[in-house]
Amino acid sequence: SSVMCLSHRSPEFAAIFSNTVAVLKRVLRVPNTHEVIFTHGGGHGQFAAVPLNLCAAGKEARADYIITGVWSQRAAAEASRYVTVRTAAETDSHGQLPSQSKWDLDPNASYRYICSNETIEGTEFHSLPSFDDNVPLVVDMSSDIASKPIDWTRVGVAFACAPKNIGHAGLTVVVCRRSLLVERAAQCICPGVLNWRTNIESGGMWNTPPTFNIYTTGKVLSWIEAEGGLDEMRSRAIHKAGAIYAAIDQSSGFYATPCATAARRSRMNVPFNVCRGDSKATEAFLRAAYELNMVGFRTNTPFGFGKWLRASLYTGTSVDQVEALAAFMLRFAEEWLAHCREAEAVGKHSRSCSPEGHA
């Protein structure tokens, strides 16, 4: 029988569920101080679940948000329905985030929130910030989970939708410090499907879990473990991102990326433009890439196509594939510039041979 046909209450699926929890804890090195929850709703569901589980009802409760891009902005907007949101820090128009000493932190906040990797802006926290107070840190790890080791002593709650690094769409992983589950009670308006304590107390079976997704996430995490775990994933991520950023930085301006600060550049998502955004060059780049089975650089998001193309370098993308992309980028730049020089020379020759040229 297929895994897709198993009842979520069957002993066969119970073994799958337990195995996925176990391998996730091993690979992510989740300590016994934290619980693992499998839930629905993606990252957007957790945008609401975070304040609903961590804050008392009413706008008297406050939460600090560090705004680094679209996803932290959307999280803050959703949370503002349930808690008073404070912007403790925000990136400027160049993607620069003020140093942590300049963040406007509230020591009485119910929680402090970051998105560790902003896919659209192409910025990342390569290590999590630490604080000298007891405000729990909430981390949206949806796009960089399993790409590097995590210091769980700094994390109150982390969540990630699965499809980028650890599975496919339909499963959301939440890792929550046990003490928070004891100390905090979800608001009465919190739906059961988003209630962390309810999910833990029911053994993950308060409602039907996404069974096949849990199975495939277990398989992906087992592959990561067999490949060398988080240390190896981090090494590959550094190598892959380095190859693409090198192609951009060595292109003499033919390619550009919005984040100029290397320490803030994402290893998962590299936004870039072609020939300063020239439409003909961009279309030619996409067509040439497509002919090499390189796709997904420009997708129609909820925010439209945007001004940047984007290379996503998630764990399933191999080093060889990324090196092939970097080589293609350099080759395309050289060929396009040669084409432009040739076209310019032909244009000059045509003008010199025209009647106007002899006037």
mmCIF file of C-alpha atoms in Angstrom:
data_model
loop_
_atom_site.group_PDB
_atom_site.id
_atom_site.type_symbol
_atom_site.label_atom_id
_atom_site.label_comp_id
_atom_site.label_asym_id
_atom_site.label_seq_id
_atom_site.Cartn_x
_atom_site.Cartn_y
_atom_site.Cartn_z
ATOM 1 C CA SER A 1 0.000 0.000 0.000
ATOM 2 C CA SER A 2 1.206 3.515 -0.815
ATOM 3 C CA VAL A 3 2.106 5.924 1.960
ATOM 4 C CA MET A 4 -0.544 8.187 0.437
ATOM 5 C CA CYS A 5 -3.210 5.618 1.298
ATOM 6 C CA LEU A 6 -2.273 5.150 4.954
ATOM 7 C CA SER A 7 -4.584 6.332 7.706
ATOM 8 C CA HIS A 8 -2.959 8.944 9.915
ATOM 9 C CA ARG A 9 -4.087 6.788 12.844
ATOM 10 C CA SER A 10 -2.486 3.613 11.532
ATOM 11 C CA PRO A 11 0.541 2.068 13.261
ATOM 12 C CA GLU A 12 2.404 2.252 9.951
ATOM 13 C CA PHE A 13 2.020 6.010 9.779
ATOM 14 C CA ALA A 14 2.765 6.362 13.479
ATOM 15 C CA ALA A 15 6.178 4.846 12.741
ATOM 16 C CA ILE A 16 6.699 7.281 9.849
ATOM 17 C CA PHE A 17 5.680 10.221 12.049
ATOM 18 C CA SER A 18 8.030 9.196 14.862
ATOM 19 C CA ASN A 19 10.899 8.638 12.447
ATOM 20 C CA THR A 20 10.504 12.071 10.852
ATOM 21 C CA VAL A 21 10.435 13.772 14.259
ATOM 22 C CA ALA A 22 13.528 11.821 15.306
ATOM 23 C CA VAL A 23 15.550 12.547 12.166
ATOM 24 C CA LEU A 24 14.539 16.219 12.257
ATOM 25 C CA LYS A 25 15.775 16.490 15.836
ATOM 26 C CA ARG A 26 19.045 14.764 14.928
ATOM 27 C CA VAL A 27 19.746 16.776 11.779
ATOM 28 C CA LEU A 28 18.768 20.161 13.249
ATOM 29 C CA ARG A 29 20.325 19.215 16.617
ATOM 30 C CA VAL A 30 17.161 20.211 18.444
ATOM 31 C CA PRO A 31 17.785 19.929 22.208
ATOM 32 C CA ASN A 32 15.384 18.389 24.712
ATOM 33 C CA THR A 33 14.419 21.907 25.785
ATOM 34 C CA HIS A 34 12.377 22.277 22.573
ATOM 35 C CA GLU A 35 9.342 20.496 21.099
ATOM 36 C CA VAL A 36 8.695 19.750 17.415
ATOM 37 C CA ILE A 37 5.240 20.376 15.961
ATOM 38 C CA PHE A 38 3.980 19.522 12.471
ATOM 39 C CA THR A 39 1.168 21.781 11.385
ATOM 40 C CA HIS A 40 -0.657 23.338 8.438
ATOM 41 C CA GLY A 41 -0.989 26.831 7.012
ATOM 42 C CA GLY A 42 2.539 27.566 5.855
ATOM 43 C CA GLY A 43 4.485 30.577 7.027
ATOM 44 C CA HIS A 44 1.412 32.788 6.772
ATOM 45 C CA GLY A 45 -0.414 30.583 9.262
ATOM 46 C CA GLN A 46 2.435 31.032 11.728
ATOM 47 C CA PHE A 47 2.430 34.804 11.182
ATOM 48 C CA ALA A 48 -0.862 34.665 13.087
ATOM 49 C CA ALA A 49 -0.036 31.687 15.311
ATOM 50 C CA VAL A 50 2.966 33.430 16.876
ATOM 51 C CA PRO A 51 1.051 36.291 18.561
ATOM 52 C CA LEU A 52 -1.977 34.073 19.209
ATOM 53 C CA ASN A 53 0.180 31.601 21.177
ATOM 54 C CA LEU A 54 2.625 33.980 22.831
ATOM 55 C CA CYS A 55 0.546 37.053 23.721
ATOM 56 C CA ALA A 56 -2.331 37.742 26.052
ATOM 57 C CA ALA A 57 -5.510 38.889 24.315
ATOM 58 C CA GLY A 58 -5.756 42.590 23.577
ATOM 59 C CA LYS A 59 -3.426 45.204 22.195
ATOM 60 C CA GLU A 60 -1.758 45.810 25.564
ATOM 61 C CA ALA A 61 0.799 43.150 24.635
ATOM 62 C CA ARG A 62 3.721 44.328 22.490
ATOM 63 C CA ALA A 63 6.051 42.546 20.086
ATOM 64 C CA ASP A 64 9.297 43.755 18.517
ATOM 65 C CA TYR A 65 9.800 43.098 14.791
ATOM 66 C CA ILE A 66 13.096 43.487 12.953
ATOM 67 C CA ILE A 67 11.986 44.331 9.410
ATOM 68 C CA THR A 68 14.458 43.168 6.778
ATOM 69 C CA GLY A 69 12.189 42.588 3.787
ATOM 70 C CA VAL A 70 8.832 41.528 2.423
ATOM 71 C CA TRP A 71 8.343 38.473 4.615
ATOM 72 C CA SER A 72 9.048 40.175 7.928
ATOM 73 C CA GLN A 73 6.804 43.025 6.760
ATOM 74 C CA ARG A 74 3.963 40.609 6.019
ATOM 75 C CA ALA A 75 4.488 38.851 9.337
ATOM 76 C CA ALA A 76 4.296 42.168 11.188
ATOM 77 C CA ALA A 77 1.144 43.190 9.318
ATOM 78 C CA GLU A 78 -0.593 39.932 10.211
ATOM 79 C CA ALA A 79 0.564 40.055 13.831
ATOM 80 C CA SER A 80 -0.752 43.610 14.206
ATOM 81 C CA ARG A 81 -4.282 42.185 14.214
ATOM 82 C CA TYR A 82 -3.564 40.510 17.562
ATOM 83 C CA VAL A 83 -0.747 42.457 19.247
ATOM 84 C CA THR A 84 0.800 45.907 19.203
ATOM 85 C CA VAL A 85 3.714 45.622 16.785
ATOM 86 C CA ARG A 86 6.816 47.762 17.263
ATOM 87 C CA THR A 87 9.447 48.110 14.531
ATOM 88 C CA ALA A 88 12.647 47.664 16.518
ATOM 89 C CA ALA A 89 14.912 47.941 13.472
ATOM 90 C CA GLU A 90 14.518 48.145 9.707
ATOM 91 C CA THR A 91 16.759 47.889 6.675
ATOM 92 C CA ASP A 92 17.288 50.976 4.556
ATOM 93 C CA SER A 93 16.745 51.282 0.807
ATOM 94 C CA HIS A 94 20.144 49.651 0.214
ATOM 95 C CA GLY A 95 19.347 46.613 2.350
ATOM 96 C CA GLN A 96 21.533 47.781 5.215
ATOM 97 C CA LEU A 97 20.400 46.886 8.730
ATOM 98 C CA PRO A 98 21.561 49.101 11.614
ATOM 99 C CA SER A 99 23.998 47.501 14.024
ATOM 100 C CA GLN A 100 22.257 45.650 16.833
ATOM 101 C CA SER A 101 23.379 48.238 19.374
ATOM 102 C CA LYS A 102 21.093 50.726 17.593
ATOM 103 C CA TRP A 103 17.971 48.532 17.650
ATOM 104 C CA ASP A 104 15.075 49.999 19.632
ATOM 105 C CA LEU A 105 14.366 46.943 21.778
ATOM 106 C CA ASP A 106 11.542 46.663 24.299
ATOM 107 C CA PRO A 107 12.638 44.562 27.303
ATOM 108 C CA ASN A 108 8.957 43.969 28.131
ATOM 109 C CA ALA A 109 7.957 42.723 24.677
ATOM 110 C CA SER A 110 6.117 39.413 24.502
ATOM 111 C CA TYR A 111 8.563 38.272 21.833
ATOM 112 C CA ARG A 112 11.123 39.511 19.318
ATOM 113 C CA TYR A 113 10.789 38.490 15.660
ATOM 114 C CA ILE A 114 13.149 38.073 12.709
ATOM 115 C CA CYS A 115 13.023 36.405 9.310
ATOM 116 C CA SER A 116 16.429 34.755 9.044
ATOM 117 C CA ASN A 117 16.453 34.813 5.234
ATOM 118 C CA GLU A 118 14.552 37.238 3.024
ATOM 119 C CA THR A 119 14.094 35.530 -0.337
ATOM 120 C CA ILE A 120 13.125 38.620 -2.327
ATOM 121 C CA GLU A 121 15.722 41.074 -1.017
ATOM 122 C CA GLY A 122 18.433 38.408 -0.860
ATOM 123 C CA THR A 123 19.590 39.088 2.706
ATOM 124 C CA GLU A 124 20.281 36.618 5.507
ATOM 125 C CA PHE A 125 21.227 36.379 9.164
ATOM 126 C CA HIS A 126 24.166 33.954 8.919
ATOM 127 C CA SER A 127 24.045 33.652 12.701
ATOM 128 C CA LEU A 128 21.144 34.461 14.973
ATOM 129 C CA PRO A 129 21.272 37.580 17.149
ATOM 130 C CA SER A 130 21.521 37.118 20.895
ATOM 131 C CA PHE A 131 20.097 39.383 23.578
ATOM 132 C CA ASP A 132 20.800 39.976 27.253
ATOM 133 C CA ASP A 133 17.158 39.890 28.333
ATOM 134 C CA ASN A 134 14.511 37.157 28.529
ATOM 135 C CA VAL A 135 12.406 38.188 25.553
ATOM 136 C CA PRO A 136 12.003 35.038 23.403
ATOM 137 C CA LEU A 137 13.280 35.224 19.863
ATOM 138 C CA VAL A 138 10.923 34.004 17.121
ATOM 139 C CA VAL A 139 12.585 33.063 13.834
ATOM 140 C CA ASP A 140 10.972 32.469 10.458
ATOM 141 C CA MET A 141 13.421 29.945 8.974
ATOM 142 C CA SER A 142 11.262 29.015 6.001
ATOM 143 C CA SER A 143 13.943 29.553 3.373
ATOM 144 C CA ASP A 144 17.186 28.709 5.189
ATOM 145 C CA ILE A 145 16.259 25.891 7.563
ATOM 146 C CA ALA A 146 18.691 22.965 7.352
ATOM 147 C CA SER A 147 21.261 25.078 5.500
ATOM 148 C CA LYS A 148 23.450 25.804 8.549
ATOM 149 C CA PRO A 149 23.732 24.931 12.257
ATOM 150 C CA ILE A 150 21.346 26.691 14.651
ATOM 151 C CA ASP A 151 22.134 27.926 18.159
ATOM 152 C CA TRP A 152 18.930 26.811 19.840
ATOM 153 C CA THR A 153 19.839 28.549 23.098
ATOM 154 C CA ARG A 154 18.949 31.782 21.259
ATOM 155 C CA VAL A 155 15.611 30.530 19.927
ATOM 156 C CA GLY A 156 12.246 30.645 21.643
ATOM 157 C CA VAL A 157 10.259 29.601 18.577
ATOM 158 C CA ALA A 158 11.305 28.752 15.028
ATOM 159 C CA PHE A 159 9.065 27.805 12.155
ATOM 160 C CA ALA A 160 9.527 26.878 8.527
ATOM 161 C CA CYS A 161 7.310 25.818 5.692
ATOM 162 C CA ALA A 162 8.870 22.751 4.128
ATOM 163 C CA PRO A 163 9.033 23.260 0.362
ATOM 164 C CA LYS A 164 12.346 25.071 -0.011
ATOM 165 C CA ASN A 165 14.869 22.965 1.912
ATOM 166 C CA ILE A 166 13.189 20.030 3.649
ATOM 167 C CA GLY A 167 10.262 18.819 1.561
ATOM 168 C CA HIS A 168 7.359 20.051 -0.502
ATOM 169 C CA ALA A 169 4.430 22.412 0.017
ATOM 170 C CA GLY A 170 1.836 21.488 2.617
ATOM 171 C CA LEU A 171 3.834 20.928 5.813
ATOM 172 C CA THR A 172 4.963 23.524 8.345
ATOM 173 C CA VAL A 173 7.482 22.698 11.068
ATOM 174 C CA VAL A 174 7.413 24.558 14.381
ATOM 175 C CA VAL A 175 10.117 24.168 17.019
ATOM 176 C CA CYS A 176 9.100 25.723 20.338
ATOM 177 C CA ARG A 177 10.862 25.977 23.662
ATOM 178 C CA ARG A 178 8.951 23.833 26.148
ATOM 179 C CA SER A 179 8.953 26.478 28.837
ATOM 180 C CA LEU A 180 6.976 28.781 26.540
ATOM 181 C CA LEU A 181 4.341 26.087 26.045
ATOM 182 C CA VAL A 182 3.992 25.905 29.832
ATOM 183 C CA GLU A 183 4.207 29.623 30.617
ATOM 184 C CA ARG A 184 2.061 30.979 27.768
ATOM 185 C CA ALA A 185 -1.534 30.116 26.949
ATOM 186 C CA ALA A 186 -3.003 30.623 23.501
ATOM 187 C CA GLN A 187 -5.672 33.279 23.136
ATOM 188 C CA CYS A 188 -9.216 31.941 23.163
ATOM 189 C CA ILE A 189 -9.679 33.043 19.550
ATOM 190 C CA CYS A 190 -6.706 30.938 18.400
ATOM 191 C CA PRO A 191 -7.940 28.177 16.050
ATOM 192 C CA GLY A 192 -7.111 24.716 17.272
ATOM 193 C CA VAL A 193 -5.115 23.983 14.141
ATOM 194 C CA LEU A 194 -2.748 26.845 15.071
ATOM 195 C CA ASN A 195 -2.649 26.145 18.821
ATOM 196 C CA TRP A 196 0.806 24.780 19.611
ATOM 197 C CA ARG A 197 -0.093 23.327 23.014
ATOM 198 C CA THR A 198 -3.159 21.600 21.579
ATOM 199 C CA ASN A 199 -1.030 20.020 18.861
ATOM 200 C CA ILE A 200 1.607 18.825 21.315
ATOM 201 C CA GLU A 201 -0.918 17.392 23.772
ATOM 202 C CA SER A 202 -2.656 15.472 20.970
ATOM 203 C CA GLY A 203 0.584 13.936 19.758
ATOM 204 C CA GLY A 204 0.258 15.846 16.497
ATOM 205 C CA MET A 205 -3.117 14.242 15.785
ATOM 206 C CA TRP A 206 -5.568 16.972 16.794
ATOM 207 C CA ASN A 207 -6.591 16.989 13.152
ATOM 208 C CA THR A 208 -5.374 14.983 10.164
ATOM 209 C CA PRO A 209 -1.716 15.856 9.577
ATOM 210 C CA PRO A 210 -0.254 16.124 6.050
ATOM 211 C CA THR A 211 0.839 12.494 6.000
ATOM 212 C CA PHE A 212 2.659 12.276 2.686
ATOM 213 C CA ASN A 213 4.476 15.547 3.347
ATOM 214 C CA ILE A 214 5.709 14.244 6.692
ATOM 215 C CA TYR A 215 6.968 11.117 4.940
ATOM 216 C CA THR A 216 8.851 13.054 2.247
ATOM 217 C CA THR A 217 10.323 15.493 4.760
ATOM 218 C CA GLY A 218 11.687 12.516 6.659
ATOM 219 C CA LYS A 219 13.297 11.274 3.449
ATOM 220 C CA VAL A 220 14.844 14.671 2.646
ATOM 221 C CA LEU A 221 16.218 15.035 6.163
ATOM 222 C CA SER A 222 17.641 11.501 6.010
ATOM 223 C CA TRP A 223 19.399 12.474 2.775
ATOM 224 C CA ILE A 224 20.829 15.596 4.433
ATOM 225 C CA GLU A 225 22.039 13.454 7.315
ATOM 226 C CA ALA A 226 23.675 10.948 4.952
ATOM 227 C CA GLU A 227 25.371 13.763 3.032
ATOM 228 C CA GLY A 228 27.068 15.069 6.159
ATOM 229 C CA GLY A 229 24.410 17.066 7.983
ATOM 230 C CA LEU A 230 24.252 20.784 8.618
ATOM 231 C CA ASP A 231 27.995 21.365 8.531
ATOM 232 C CA GLU A 232 28.122 19.959 5.006
ATOM 233 C CA MET A 233 25.008 21.896 3.955
ATOM 234 C CA ARG A 234 26.584 25.113 5.220
ATOM 235 C CA SER A 235 29.807 24.370 3.360
ATOM 236 C CA ARG A 236 27.902 23.734 0.142
ATOM 237 C CA ALA A 237 25.747 26.832 0.637
ATOM 238 C CA ILE A 238 28.847 29.027 1.033
ATOM 239 C CA HIS A 239 30.435 27.482 -2.062
ATOM 240 C CA LYS A 240 27.309 27.759 -4.206
ATOM 241 C CA ALA A 241 26.469 31.324 -3.233
ATOM 242 C CA GLY A 242 30.111 32.312 -3.631
ATOM 243 C CA ALA A 243 30.131 31.056 -7.213
ATOM 244 C CA ILE A 244 27.107 33.149 -8.212
ATOM 245 C CA TYR A 245 28.203 36.297 -6.379
ATOM 246 C CA ALA A 246 31.645 35.956 -7.968
ATOM 247 C CA ALA A 247 30.039 35.807 -11.416
ATOM 248 C CA ILE A 248 28.118 38.982 -10.577
ATOM 249 C CA ASP A 249 31.018 40.856 -9.004
ATOM 250 C CA GLN A 250 33.426 39.924 -11.791
ATOM 251 C CA SER A 251 31.071 40.989 -14.597
ATOM 252 C CA SER A 252 32.166 44.656 -14.604
ATOM 253 C CA GLY A 253 28.612 45.769 -13.920
ATOM 254 C CA PHE A 254 26.885 43.556 -16.486
ATOM 255 C CA TYR A 255 25.138 41.844 -13.569
ATOM 256 C CA ALA A 256 24.135 43.574 -10.338
ATOM 257 C CA THR A 257 22.649 42.431 -7.038
ATOM 258 C CA PRO A 258 20.841 44.690 -4.555
ATOM 259 C CA CYS A 259 22.850 43.784 -1.447
ATOM 260 C CA ALA A 260 26.383 45.139 -1.645
ATOM 261 C CA THR A 261 27.398 43.997 1.858
ATOM 262 C CA ALA A 262 28.856 40.482 1.647
ATOM 263 C CA ALA A 263 28.109 39.746 5.300
ATOM 264 C CA ARG A 264 24.380 40.286 4.671
ATOM 265 C CA ARG A 265 24.073 38.505 1.325
ATOM 266 C CA SER A 266 21.815 35.474 1.279
ATOM 267 C CA ARG A 267 23.299 32.072 0.545
ATOM 268 C CA MET A 268 19.887 30.756 -0.437
ATOM 269 C CA ASN A 269 18.558 33.396 -2.846
ATOM 270 C CA VAL A 270 20.630 35.600 -5.121
ATOM 271 C CA PRO A 271 18.626 38.393 -6.789
ATOM 272 C CA PHE A 272 20.309 39.913 -9.828
ATOM 273 C CA ASN A 273 19.617 41.857 -12.967
ATOM 274 C CA VAL A 274 21.080 41.594 -16.454
ATOM 275 C CA CYS A 275 22.707 44.550 -18.220
ATOM 276 C CA ARG A 276 21.193 47.052 -15.748
ATOM 277 C CA GLY A 277 17.753 45.555 -16.278
ATOM 278 C CA ASP A 278 17.735 45.931 -20.060
ATOM 279 C CA SER A 279 14.642 44.070 -21.287
ATOM 280 C CA LYS A 280 16.216 42.636 -24.443
ATOM 281 C CA ALA A 281 19.260 41.351 -22.575
ATOM 282 C CA THR A 282 17.071 39.922 -19.822
ATOM 283 C CA GLU A 283 14.805 38.095 -22.270
ATOM 284 C CA ALA A 284 17.813 36.737 -24.145
ATOM 285 C CA PHE A 285 19.348 35.559 -20.862
ATOM 286 C CA LEU A 286 16.151 33.748 -19.876
ATOM 287 C CA ARG A 287 15.798 32.089 -23.281
ATOM 288 C CA ALA A 288 19.405 30.943 -23.327
ATOM 289 C CA ALA A 289 19.104 29.632 -19.759
ATOM 290 C CA TYR A 290 15.897 27.792 -20.639
ATOM 291 C CA GLU A 291 17.669 26.001 -23.479
ATOM 292 C CA LEU A 292 20.089 24.662 -20.857
ATOM 293 C CA ASN A 293 17.213 23.551 -18.572
ATOM 294 C CA MET A 294 17.931 26.407 -16.181
ATOM 295 C CA VAL A 295 14.560 27.808 -15.132
ATOM 296 C CA GLY A 296 12.764 29.639 -12.341
ATOM 297 C CA PHE A 297 14.720 32.898 -12.415
ATOM 298 C CA ARG A 298 11.596 34.985 -12.952
ATOM 299 C CA THR A 299 8.326 33.891 -11.372
ATOM 300 C CA ASN A 300 5.015 35.638 -10.859
ATOM 301 C CA THR A 301 4.822 36.167 -7.092
ATOM 302 C CA PRO A 302 1.989 37.809 -5.105
ATOM 303 C CA PHE A 303 3.972 41.028 -5.662
ATOM 304 C CA GLY A 304 4.303 40.646 -9.427
ATOM 305 C CA PHE A 305 7.507 39.831 -11.279
ATOM 306 C CA GLY A 306 9.669 42.428 -9.586
ATOM 307 C CA LYS A 307 12.772 44.168 -10.905
ATOM 308 C CA TRP A 308 15.230 41.362 -10.105
ATOM 309 C CA LEU A 309 15.728 37.856 -11.404
ATOM 310 C CA ARG A 310 16.541 35.346 -8.692
ATOM 311 C CA ALA A 311 18.701 32.250 -8.432
ATOM 312 C CA SER A 312 17.556 30.042 -5.553
ATOM 313 C CA LEU A 313 20.253 27.740 -4.199
ATOM 314 C CA TYR A 314 18.355 25.496 -1.798
ATOM 315 C CA THR A 315 19.763 22.267 -0.364
ATOM 316 C CA GLY A 316 18.487 20.163 -3.265
ATOM 317 C CA THR A 317 20.466 22.228 -5.763
ATOM 318 C CA SER A 318 23.849 20.611 -6.343
ATOM 319 C CA VAL A 319 27.228 22.324 -6.434
ATOM 320 C CA ASP A 320 27.688 21.156 -10.026
ATOM 321 C CA GLN A 321 24.399 22.748 -11.079
ATOM 322 C CA VAL A 322 25.318 26.068 -9.502
ATOM 323 C CA GLU A 323 28.808 26.060 -11.005
ATOM 324 C CA ALA A 324 27.189 25.430 -14.400
ATOM 325 C CA LEU A 325 24.940 28.445 -13.832
ATOM 326 C CA ALA A 326 27.885 30.652 -12.854
ATOM 327 C CA ALA A 327 29.787 29.580 -15.972
ATOM 328 C CA PHE A 328 26.734 30.262 -18.132
ATOM 329 C CA MET A 329 26.339 33.748 -16.636
ATOM 330 C CA LEU A 330 29.927 34.667 -17.458
ATOM 331 C CA ARG A 331 29.668 33.194 -20.949
ATOM 332 C CA PHE A 332 26.381 34.969 -21.660
ATOM 333 C CA ALA A 333 27.789 38.319 -20.538
ATOM 334 C CA GLU A 334 30.788 37.929 -22.822
ATOM 335 C CA GLU A 335 28.652 36.880 -25.810
ATOM 336 C CA TRP A 336 26.071 39.609 -25.290
ATOM 337 C CA LEU A 337 28.665 42.341 -25.049
ATOM 338 C CA ALA A 338 30.381 41.002 -28.165
ATOM 339 C CA HIS A 339 27.021 41.041 -29.940
ATOM 340 C CA CYS A 340 26.444 44.648 -28.869
ATOM 341 C CA ARG A 341 29.897 45.732 -30.099
ATOM 342 C CA GLU A 342 29.282 44.029 -33.424
ATOM 343 C CA ALA A 343 25.855 45.657 -33.762
ATOM 344 C CA GLU A 344 27.357 49.047 -32.942
ATOM 345 C CA ALA A 345 30.101 48.582 -35.531
ATOM 346 C CA VAL A 346 27.562 47.590 -38.180
ATOM 347 C CA GLY A 347 25.467 50.628 -37.282
ATOM 348 C CA LYS A 348 28.426 52.958 -37.684
ATOM 349 C CA HIS A 349 29.313 51.369 -41.020
ATOM 350 C CA SER A 350 25.730 51.710 -42.242
ATOM 351 C CA ARG A 351 25.661 55.384 -41.298
ATOM 352 C CA SER A 352 28.975 56.061 -43.051
ATOM 353 C CA CYS A 353 27.664 54.454 -46.252
ATOM 354 C CA SER A 354 24.324 56.244 -46.202
ATOM 355 C CA PRO A 355 23.633 59.397 -48.255
ATOM 356 C CA GLU A 356 23.445 61.331 -45.005
ATOM 357 C CA GLY A 357 26.910 60.037 -44.121
ATOM 358 C CA HIS A 358 28.364 61.736 -47.258
ATOM 359 C CA ALA A 359 26.473 64.956 -46.876
#
